[in-house]
Short mmCIF file of C-alpha atoms and ligand atoms in Angstrom, two decimals:
data_model
loop_
_atom_site.label_atom_id
_atom_site.label_comp_id
_atom_site.label_asym_id
_atom_site.label_seq_id
_atom_site.Cartn_x
_atom_site.Cartn_y
_atom_site.Cartn_z
CA MET A 1 0.00 0.01 0.03
CA LYS A 2 1.31 3.46 -0.88
CA VAL A 3 0.42 6.04 1.77
CA LEU A 4 0.63 9.83 1.61
CA VAL A 5 0.47 11.75 4.94
CA ILE A 6 -0.34 15.41 4.86
CA GLY A 7 1.16 17.70 7.48
CA GLY A 8 4.52 18.20 9.13
CA GLY A 9 4.33 18.18 12.94
CA ALA A 10 5.14 15.70 15.65
CA ARG A 11 1.73 14.04 15.15
CA GLU A 12 2.63 13.35 11.50
CA HIS A 13 6.03 12.09 12.54
CA ALA A 14 4.36 9.64 14.95
CA LEU A 15 1.94 8.59 12.22
CA CYS A 16 4.73 8.15 9.70
CA ARG A 17 6.88 6.25 12.17
CA SER A 18 4.02 3.77 12.84
CA LEU A 19 3.19 3.50 9.10
CA SER A 20 6.90 2.91 8.28
CA LEU A 21 6.87 -0.11 10.64
CA ASP A 22 3.76 -1.56 8.93
CA PRO A 23 4.67 -4.45 6.58
CA ASP A 24 1.66 -3.56 4.38
CA VAL A 25 3.06 -0.12 3.57
CA SER A 26 5.32 -0.36 0.47
CA ALA A 27 5.89 3.35 0.00
CA LEU A 28 5.44 6.26 2.44
CA TYR A 29 5.29 9.94 1.51
CA CYS A 30 4.76 12.97 3.68
CA ALA A 31 3.96 16.47 2.45
CA PRO A 32 5.37 18.86 3.44
CA GLY A 33 6.87 16.92 6.45
CA ASN A 34 9.86 18.10 8.46
CA ALA A 35 13.52 17.23 9.08
CA GLY A 36 12.68 14.22 11.28
CA ILE A 37 9.99 12.78 9.08
CA SER A 38 12.46 12.64 6.20
CA GLU A 39 14.14 9.73 7.93
CA VAL A 40 11.06 7.51 7.63
CA ALA A 41 9.13 8.95 4.61
CA GLU A 42 9.91 10.60 1.34
CA LEU A 43 9.05 14.30 1.62
CA ARG A 44 7.14 16.23 -1.03
CA PRO A 45 6.44 19.93 -1.03
CA VAL A 46 2.75 20.82 -1.07
CA ASP A 47 0.44 23.57 0.16
CA ALA A 48 -1.42 21.38 2.64
CA LEU A 49 -4.44 23.74 2.52
CA ASP A 50 -4.88 23.36 -1.20
CA GLY A 51 -7.19 20.40 -1.97
CA ASP A 52 -6.38 20.40 -5.68
CA ALA A 53 -2.65 20.40 -5.07
CA VAL A 54 -2.94 17.56 -2.52
CA THR A 55 -5.15 15.56 -4.87
CA ALA A 56 -2.70 16.10 -7.73
CA LEU A 57 0.17 14.92 -5.59
CA ALA A 58 -1.78 11.81 -4.41
CA THR A 59 -2.59 11.00 -8.03
CA GLU A 60 1.01 11.46 -9.17
CA LEU A 61 2.27 9.22 -6.40
CA GLY A 62 -0.40 6.59 -7.02
CA ALA A 63 -1.41 6.78 -3.36
CA ASP A 64 -3.72 4.05 -2.12
CA LEU A 65 -4.46 6.07 1.03
CA VAL A 66 -4.15 9.73 2.02
CA VAL A 67 -4.03 10.62 5.69
CA VAL A 68 -4.75 14.28 6.46
CA GLY A 69 -3.12 15.11 9.81
CA PRO A 70 -3.85 18.71 10.92
CA GLU A 71 -7.20 20.42 11.40
CA ALA A 72 -6.70 23.40 9.07
CA PRO A 73 -6.63 21.32 5.82
CA LEU A 74 -9.59 19.28 7.11
CA VAL A 75 -11.66 22.32 7.78
CA ALA A 76 -10.58 23.71 4.40
CA GLY A 77 -12.09 20.59 2.70
CA VAL A 78 -8.87 18.90 1.62
CA ALA A 79 -10.27 15.43 2.43
CA ASP A 80 -13.34 16.23 0.21
CA ALA A 81 -11.16 17.04 -2.71
CA VAL A 82 -9.15 13.83 -2.39
CA ARG A 83 -12.27 11.73 -1.90
CA ALA A 84 -13.90 13.30 -4.91
CA ALA A 85 -10.96 12.06 -7.02
CA GLY A 86 -11.80 8.52 -5.88
CA ILE A 87 -8.75 8.17 -3.58
CA PRO A 88 -9.38 6.70 -0.11
CA VAL A 89 -8.73 9.36 2.52
CA PHE A 90 -8.50 9.19 6.28
CA GLY A 91 -10.01 12.45 7.60
CA PRO A 92 -13.47 14.00 7.74
CA SER A 93 -15.15 16.26 5.22
CA GLY A 94 -14.92 20.02 5.72
CA GLU A 95 -18.53 20.01 6.99
CA ALA A 96 -17.97 17.29 9.50
CA ALA A 97 -14.66 18.90 10.60
CA GLN A 98 -16.78 21.82 11.84
CA LEU A 99 -17.06 19.72 14.97
CA GLU A 100 -13.58 21.15 15.70
CA GLY A 101 -13.77 24.22 13.48
CA SER A 102 -16.72 25.77 15.29
CA LYS A 103 -17.27 25.39 18.97
CA ALA A 104 -20.86 26.55 18.51
CA PHE A 105 -21.50 23.77 15.97
CA ALA A 106 -19.98 21.22 18.38
CA LYS A 107 -22.28 22.43 21.13
CA ASP A 108 -25.25 22.11 18.81
CA VAL A 109 -24.37 18.56 17.84
CA MET A 110 -23.86 17.59 21.51
CA ALA A 111 -27.15 19.08 22.50
CA ALA A 112 -28.98 17.15 19.79
CA ALA A 113 -27.15 13.92 20.62
CA GLY A 114 -27.63 14.21 24.35
CA VAL A 115 -23.87 14.28 24.96
CA PRO A 116 -22.84 15.64 28.37
CA THR A 117 -20.90 18.87 28.12
CA ALA A 118 -20.52 22.23 29.91
CA ARG A 119 -23.58 24.48 29.71
CA SER A 120 -22.74 27.39 27.42
CA TYR A 121 -23.91 30.55 25.61
CA VAL A 122 -22.84 31.62 22.17
CA CYS A 123 -22.25 35.40 22.24
CA THR A 124 -21.74 38.06 19.60
CA THR A 125 -22.36 41.35 21.47
CA PRO A 126 -20.81 42.89 24.63
CA GLU A 127 -24.26 42.68 26.30
CA GLU A 128 -24.50 38.97 25.66
CA VAL A 129 -20.93 38.56 26.91
CA ASP A 130 -21.71 40.31 30.20
CA GLU A 131 -24.85 38.36 30.73
CA ALA A 132 -23.10 34.98 30.11
CA LEU A 133 -20.14 35.88 32.33
CA ASP A 134 -22.42 36.78 35.18
CA ALA A 135 -24.64 33.74 34.66
CA PHE A 136 -21.76 31.35 35.32
CA GLY A 137 -19.46 33.42 37.59
CA ALA A 138 -15.75 32.68 38.16
CA PRO A 139 -13.67 30.84 37.02
CA TYR A 140 -14.65 32.19 33.60
CA VAL A 141 -14.28 30.03 30.46
CA VAL A 142 -14.20 31.99 27.23
CA LYS A 143 -13.57 30.32 23.84
CA ASP A 144 -13.05 31.85 20.43
CA ASP A 145 -15.61 30.12 18.20
CA GLY A 146 -13.11 29.41 15.39
CA LEU A 147 -9.85 27.43 15.01
CA ALA A 148 -7.08 28.84 17.22
CA ALA A 149 -4.45 26.09 17.56
CA GLY A 150 -5.36 25.47 21.23
CA LYS A 151 -4.79 29.11 22.09
CA GLY A 152 -8.29 30.60 21.69
CA VAL A 153 -9.42 29.53 25.18
CA VAL A 154 -9.04 31.69 28.25
CA VAL A 155 -9.82 30.23 31.68
CA THR A 156 -9.50 32.89 34.36
CA GLU A 157 -10.75 34.18 37.72
CA ASP A 158 -10.32 37.71 36.39
CA ARG A 159 -13.59 39.01 34.94
CA ALA A 160 -11.95 41.89 33.11
CA ALA A 161 -9.48 39.54 31.36
CA ALA A 162 -12.30 37.15 30.44
CA ARG A 163 -14.35 40.05 29.04
CA ALA A 164 -11.42 41.49 27.13
CA HIS A 165 -10.74 38.09 25.44
CA ALA A 166 -14.41 37.76 24.56
CA LEU A 167 -14.57 41.18 22.96
CA GLY A 168 -11.54 40.43 20.90
CA CYS A 169 -13.38 37.57 19.17
CA ASP A 170 -16.16 37.82 16.54
CA ARG A 171 -18.16 35.10 18.16
CA VAL A 172 -17.41 33.44 21.49
CA VAL A 173 -18.64 30.53 23.50
CA ILE A 174 -18.84 31.29 27.23
CA GLU A 175 -19.36 28.23 29.37
CA GLU A 176 -19.58 26.68 32.75
CA TYR A 177 -16.24 25.79 34.38
CA LEU A 178 -15.58 22.06 34.54
CA ASP A 179 -13.55 20.87 37.49
CA GLY A 180 -11.64 17.61 37.32
CA PRO A 181 -8.84 15.77 35.61
CA GLU A 182 -8.78 15.84 31.78
CA VAL A 183 -8.61 12.83 29.49
CA SER A 184 -8.15 12.65 25.74
CA LEU A 185 -9.87 9.71 24.16
CA PHE A 186 -9.50 9.14 20.41
CA ALA A 187 -11.72 6.98 18.23
CA ILE A 188 -11.31 5.84 14.68
CA THR A 189 -14.61 5.86 12.78
CA ASP A 190 -15.93 5.36 9.27
CA GLY A 191 -19.05 7.26 10.07
CA VAL A 192 -20.91 4.21 11.37
CA THR A 193 -18.59 1.93 13.33
CA VAL A 194 -16.50 3.50 16.11
CA VAL A 195 -13.21 1.95 17.36
CA PRO A 196 -11.83 3.62 20.50
CA LEU A 197 -8.07 3.94 21.07
CA GLN A 198 -6.44 3.98 24.53
CA PRO A 199 -6.94 7.17 26.71
CA ALA A 200 -4.09 9.60 27.23
CA GLN A 201 -3.59 12.74 29.27
CA ASP A 202 -2.19 15.93 27.76
CA PHE A 203 -0.52 18.86 29.67
CA LYS A 204 -1.92 22.02 28.15
CA ARG A 205 -0.26 24.70 30.25
CA ALA A 206 3.22 26.00 29.43
CA LEU A 207 4.78 25.59 32.90
CA ASP A 208 5.23 23.05 35.64
CA GLY A 209 2.36 22.64 38.04
CA ASP A 210 -0.16 23.60 35.28
CA GLU A 211 0.90 27.25 35.53
CA GLY A 212 1.29 29.71 32.68
CA PRO A 213 -0.65 30.13 29.38
CA ASN A 214 -2.47 27.42 27.43
CA THR A 215 -0.44 25.87 24.64
CA GLY A 216 -0.99 23.27 21.96
CA GLY A 217 0.28 20.66 24.50
CA MET A 218 3.58 20.24 26.39
CA GLY A 219 3.56 16.52 26.98
CA ALA A 220 1.38 13.43 27.38
CA TYR A 221 1.26 9.94 28.76
CA SER A 222 -0.75 6.73 28.37
CA PRO A 223 -2.21 4.63 29.99
CA LEU A 224 -3.93 6.39 32.85
CA PRO A 225 -3.49 4.22 35.94
CA TRP A 226 -5.81 6.39 37.95
CA ALA A 227 -8.77 6.26 35.51
CA ASP A 228 -11.85 4.03 35.95
CA PRO A 229 -11.32 0.90 33.83
CA LYS A 230 -14.83 1.39 32.51
CA LEU A 231 -14.04 4.92 31.21
CA VAL A 232 -13.58 3.91 27.55
CA ASP A 233 -16.84 1.96 27.44
CA GLU A 234 -18.67 4.77 29.12
CA VAL A 235 -17.38 7.41 26.74
CA MET A 236 -18.12 5.17 23.80
CA GLU A 237 -21.75 4.89 24.87
CA LEU A 238 -22.35 8.43 26.09
CA VAL A 239 -20.20 10.47 23.74
CA LEU A 240 -18.47 8.87 20.76
CA GLN A 241 -21.20 6.67 19.22
CA PRO A 242 -24.03 9.19 19.74
CA THR A 243 -21.92 11.95 18.15
CA VAL A 244 -21.02 9.84 15.14
CA ASP A 245 -24.70 8.79 14.80
CA GLU A 246 -25.93 12.38 15.07
CA LEU A 247 -23.51 13.61 12.34
CA ARG A 248 -24.55 10.75 10.05
CA HIS A 249 -28.25 11.51 10.60
CA ARG A 250 -27.59 15.18 9.71
CA GLY A 251 -26.16 14.07 6.37
CA THR A 252 -22.59 15.04 7.37
CA PRO A 253 -21.08 11.65 8.27
CA PHE A 254 -17.81 11.94 10.17
CA SER A 255 -15.05 9.54 9.09
CA GLY A 256 -11.52 9.80 10.45
CA LEU A 257 -10.35 10.47 13.92
CA LEU A 258 -12.80 11.74 16.49
CA TYR A 259 -11.00 13.22 19.48
CA ALA A 260 -12.97 13.70 22.68
CA GLY A 261 -11.37 16.04 25.23
CA LEU A 262 -13.05 15.14 28.49
CA ALA A 263 -13.27 16.41 32.04
CA ILE A 264 -13.89 13.79 34.75
CA THR A 265 -15.98 15.89 37.12
CA GLY A 266 -17.64 14.98 40.35
CA ARG A 267 -20.99 14.96 38.46
CA GLY A 268 -19.77 12.70 35.71
CA THR A 269 -17.75 12.78 32.52
CA ARG A 270 -18.24 15.91 30.38
CA VAL A 271 -16.92 16.84 26.93
CA ILE A 272 -14.61 19.86 26.98
CA GLU A 273 -14.08 19.86 23.22
CA PHE A 274 -14.01 17.74 20.12
CA ASN A 275 -11.25 17.68 17.60
CA ALA A 276 -11.47 16.20 14.12
CA ARG A 277 -7.92 14.72 14.00
CA PHE A 278 -5.32 12.97 16.02
CA GLY A 279 -4.26 15.10 19.04
CA ASP A 280 -0.75 16.32 19.44
CA PRO A 281 1.07 15.26 21.73
CA GLU A 282 -1.30 12.47 22.77
CA THR A 283 -0.86 10.68 19.39
CA GLN A 284 2.82 10.21 20.17
CA VAL A 285 2.01 8.10 23.25
CA VAL A 286 -1.07 6.38 21.94
CA LEU A 287 0.63 5.15 18.77
CA ALA A 288 3.73 4.10 20.74
CA ARG A 289 1.47 1.53 22.47
CA LEU A 290 -0.57 0.37 19.43
CA ARG A 291 0.51 -3.09 18.23
CA THR A 292 -1.97 -3.51 15.38
CA PRO A 293 -0.42 -2.28 12.08
CA LEU A 294 -1.82 1.13 11.50
CA ALA A 295 -2.37 1.38 7.75
CA GLY A 296 -5.09 -1.26 7.52
CA VAL A 297 -7.07 0.39 10.31
CA LEU A 298 -6.92 3.79 8.64
CA LEU A 299 -7.77 2.29 5.25
CA ASN A 300 -10.81 0.50 6.77
CA ALA A 301 -12.00 3.85 8.17
CA ALA A 302 -11.46 5.51 4.80
CA ASN A 303 -13.29 2.76 2.92
CA GLY A 304 -16.27 2.42 5.29
CA THR A 305 -15.25 -1.13 6.25
CA LEU A 306 -14.33 -0.66 9.96
CA ASP A 307 -16.92 -3.29 10.85
CA VAL A 308 -14.50 -5.99 9.61
CA GLN A 309 -11.60 -4.58 11.62
CA PRO A 310 -10.38 -7.14 14.19
CA PRO A 311 -10.03 -5.70 17.74
CA LEU A 312 -7.00 -3.48 18.22
CA ARG A 313 -3.99 -4.92 20.07
CA TRP A 314 -2.14 -2.85 22.68
CA SER A 315 1.20 -3.11 24.34
CA GLU A 316 1.29 -3.45 28.12
CA ASP A 317 3.98 -0.76 28.09
CA ALA A 318 3.50 2.78 29.26
CA ALA A 319 4.50 5.72 27.12
CA VAL A 320 5.48 9.29 27.96
CA THR A 321 6.28 12.24 25.65
CA VAL A 322 7.90 15.51 26.61
CA VAL A 323 7.65 18.51 24.25
CA ILE A 324 10.67 20.76 23.79
CA ALA A 325 9.44 24.16 22.73
CA SER A 326 11.21 27.25 21.43
CA HIS A 327 12.15 30.33 23.35
CA ASN A 328 9.05 32.50 23.94
CA TYR A 329 6.44 29.83 22.97
CA PRO A 330 3.38 30.10 23.06
CA GLU A 331 3.98 33.79 22.10
CA THR A 332 5.79 34.32 18.83
CA PRO A 333 8.54 31.76 19.04
CA ARG A 334 12.15 32.30 18.18
CA THR A 335 13.16 29.95 15.30
CA GLY A 336 16.31 29.12 13.37
CA ASP A 337 18.29 27.80 16.41
CA VAL A 338 20.48 24.78 15.86
CA ILE A 339 19.36 21.55 17.57
CA GLU A 340 22.12 19.25 18.92
CA GLY A 341 22.08 15.86 20.53
CA LEU A 342 19.69 14.07 18.18
CA ALA A 343 22.29 11.55 17.10
CA GLU A 344 23.17 10.81 20.75
CA VAL A 345 19.56 9.92 21.50
CA ALA A 346 19.48 7.65 18.47
CA ALA A 347 22.76 5.98 19.46
CA GLU A 348 22.20 5.68 23.23
CA ASP A 349 18.43 5.57 23.94
CA ALA A 350 16.78 3.86 20.90
CA PRO A 351 14.53 1.97 20.52
CA ASP A 352 12.93 2.71 23.86
CA ALA A 353 13.29 6.48 23.54
CA TYR A 354 13.20 8.46 20.32
CA VAL A 355 12.72 12.00 19.12
CA LEU A 356 9.71 12.99 17.05
CA HIS A 357 10.07 16.29 15.26
CA ALA A 358 7.40 19.01 15.39
CA GLY A 359 8.79 22.30 14.07
CA THR A 360 12.19 21.51 12.48
CA ARG A 361 13.91 21.95 9.18
CA ARG A 362 17.25 21.04 7.71
CA GLU A 363 19.77 23.86 7.07
CA GLY A 364 22.91 22.43 5.47
CA ASP A 365 24.16 19.70 7.76
CA SER A 366 22.19 20.97 10.76
CA VAL A 367 18.65 20.60 11.96
CA VAL A 368 17.20 23.94 13.18
CA SER A 369 14.04 24.94 15.02
CA ALA A 370 11.19 26.08 12.79
CA GLY A 371 8.18 26.44 15.06
CA GLY A 372 6.82 26.89 18.61
CA ARG A 373 6.85 23.20 19.53
CA VAL A 374 10.12 21.81 18.19
CA LEU A 375 10.52 18.24 19.35
CA SER A 376 8.42 15.61 21.12
CA VAL A 377 10.76 13.21 22.98
CA THR A 378 8.92 9.92 23.40
CA ALA A 379 9.72 6.86 25.46
CA THR A 380 8.18 3.56 26.48
CA GLY A 381 8.78 1.50 29.60
CA SER A 382 7.25 -1.20 31.67
CA ASP A 383 5.41 1.47 33.67
CA LEU A 384 5.00 5.23 33.63
CA ALA A 385 7.89 5.78 36.06
CA GLN A 386 10.28 3.93 33.78
CA ALA A 387 8.93 5.59 30.60
CA ARG A 388 9.29 8.94 32.25
CA GLU A 389 12.82 8.28 33.31
CA LYS A 390 13.82 7.28 29.77
CA ALA A 391 12.09 10.23 28.20
CA TYR A 392 13.78 12.78 30.47
CA LYS A 393 17.16 11.06 30.02
CA ALA A 394 16.79 11.67 26.29
CA VAL A 395 15.50 15.19 26.78
CA ALA A 396 18.68 15.93 28.76
CA ARG A 397 20.81 15.08 25.74
CA ILE A 398 19.07 17.64 23.49
CA ARG A 399 20.59 21.09 23.23
CA LEU A 400 18.52 23.95 21.79
CA ASP A 401 19.34 27.52 22.82
CA GLY A 402 16.55 29.16 24.85
CA SER A 403 14.30 26.12 24.70
CA GLN A 404 11.83 25.14 27.44
CA HIS A 405 10.12 21.97 28.58
CA ARG A 406 8.01 20.93 31.48
CA THR A 407 9.74 18.70 34.06
CA ASP A 408 6.57 17.22 35.55
CA ILE A 409 5.00 15.35 32.65
CA ALA A 410 3.31 12.18 34.05
CA ALA A 411 4.99 12.85 37.42
CA LYS A 412 1.86 12.46 39.55
CA ALA A 413 0.48 9.50 37.59
CA ALA A 414 3.88 7.70 37.76
CA VAL A 415 3.98 7.52 41.55
CA ARG A 416 3.88 3.79 42.29
CA PRO A 417 1.31 2.77 44.90
P1 AMP B 1 -10.12 23.55 24.42
O1 AMP B 1 -9.34 24.22 23.31
O2 AMP B 1 -11.57 23.66 24.36
O3 AMP B 1 -9.54 22.15 24.68
O4 AMP B 1 -9.61 24.26 25.79
C1 AMP B 1 -8.26 24.29 26.17
C2 AMP B 1 -8.16 23.98 27.63
O5 AMP B 1 -8.89 24.95 28.38
C3 AMP B 1 -8.70 22.64 28.01
O6 AMP B 1 -7.84 21.59 27.86
C4 AMP B 1 -9.03 22.90 29.45
O7 AMP B 1 -7.85 22.77 30.25
C5 AMP B 1 -9.43 24.33 29.48
N1 AMP B 1 -10.92 24.39 29.41
C6 AMP B 1 -11.69 24.45 28.32
N2 AMP B 1 -12.99 24.41 28.63
C7 AMP B 1 -13.09 24.35 29.97
C8 AMP B 1 -14.16 24.29 30.93
N3 AMP B 1 -15.43 24.37 30.51
N4 AMP B 1 -13.84 24.20 32.22
C9 AMP B 1 -12.56 24.16 32.63
N5 AMP B 1 -11.51 24.19 31.81
C10 AMP B 1 -11.73 24.25 30.46
N1 LIG B 2 -3.42 17.96 22.52
C1 LIG B 2 -4.38 18.93 22.21
C2 LIG B 2 -4.73 18.99 20.78
O1 LIG B 2 -4.22 18.25 19.97
O2 LIG B 2 -5.56 19.81 20.48
#
């Protein structure tokens, strides 16, 4: 099978790594990719937001499957263009991707499907904003309606700051604060059948102890030793299957990866958000534990034949990933700094620990930073404590001027009873 992956972050590196280990994959391409992905896939330049360009590339390569990684091309309808050319594609239509592209749409789908989520108001005027802020009280949760790369959400005790953020957006969702640990649960679906993956936890804040601004994600781990073993079944029944059914009944079937961001509150599990694609950095740890070859699963989802997919097999190992980010991230990051130590990790720590590239590019013989999140250092071990140790040992070998990373990824969960 020839597979083309669209995108160029750590999620795509994790996808390409898994696909490159799949004996059914005879050729693997990534467009546009990054410096790390070039070690496992052949890179091609493309404007990932241009459906015609992606379709032309898939046709030229004779791709049997196109996997669209990031949300922006999905919302732009890139999967529709590829599908219209008769090429199997893993990723939802632009309409179905509105589940991520518009928080208001997601709330509407959840209401219709009876999916538990925070109570909310959609506001477009200062009066509506004031009313909603006062209805819920502090802590305030204010979300830009559109795509914002994980940075459109402000959670604050400060009413003035909440109001200022709201007034800076065209349309905002203001909602009830959900208290409790967060879980990311991904499911692969063809629009009818839903196959859940293993849950993971993401660390959204920039600094240790969950301080600092929201980011795209600074680290993740899986499994979750503290979670109720029935969590996956419960979320399947209350959230994932009803959402997929609702979208199909609306005539906008969702096929691809449905990502449920959940809060485990004292009053039950609630959806914080949906995403329409693999999450980053959770994908890095979830795929590190998946034993079933990936390509066939994605192809079954693309072809509407997930009902014949045998149950997924999972490793007993735990996985931890630690994101190394640029100086100044999540504000405008400094880029172009040389990254050193990659070869040492490959020589000393592989195969248990490895570096997935997020924002990197090659410059002559060097690999340099090219984005906010630069690397995602991933490791597996017999338990979280061991996976954590290996991940941080590898992190310590990486040298990138001005870079930052959290030192407490999976720390609480890794404490042995
Ligand atoms: P989102 O982009 O919707 O995932 O929001 C980013 C982060 O903001 C989430 O991972 C939560 O940590 C936080 N957040 C979002 N909505 C809520 C909420 N209703 N209550 C508490 N925290 C929230
Ligand atoms: N890990 C959060 C996200 O992918 O949106």
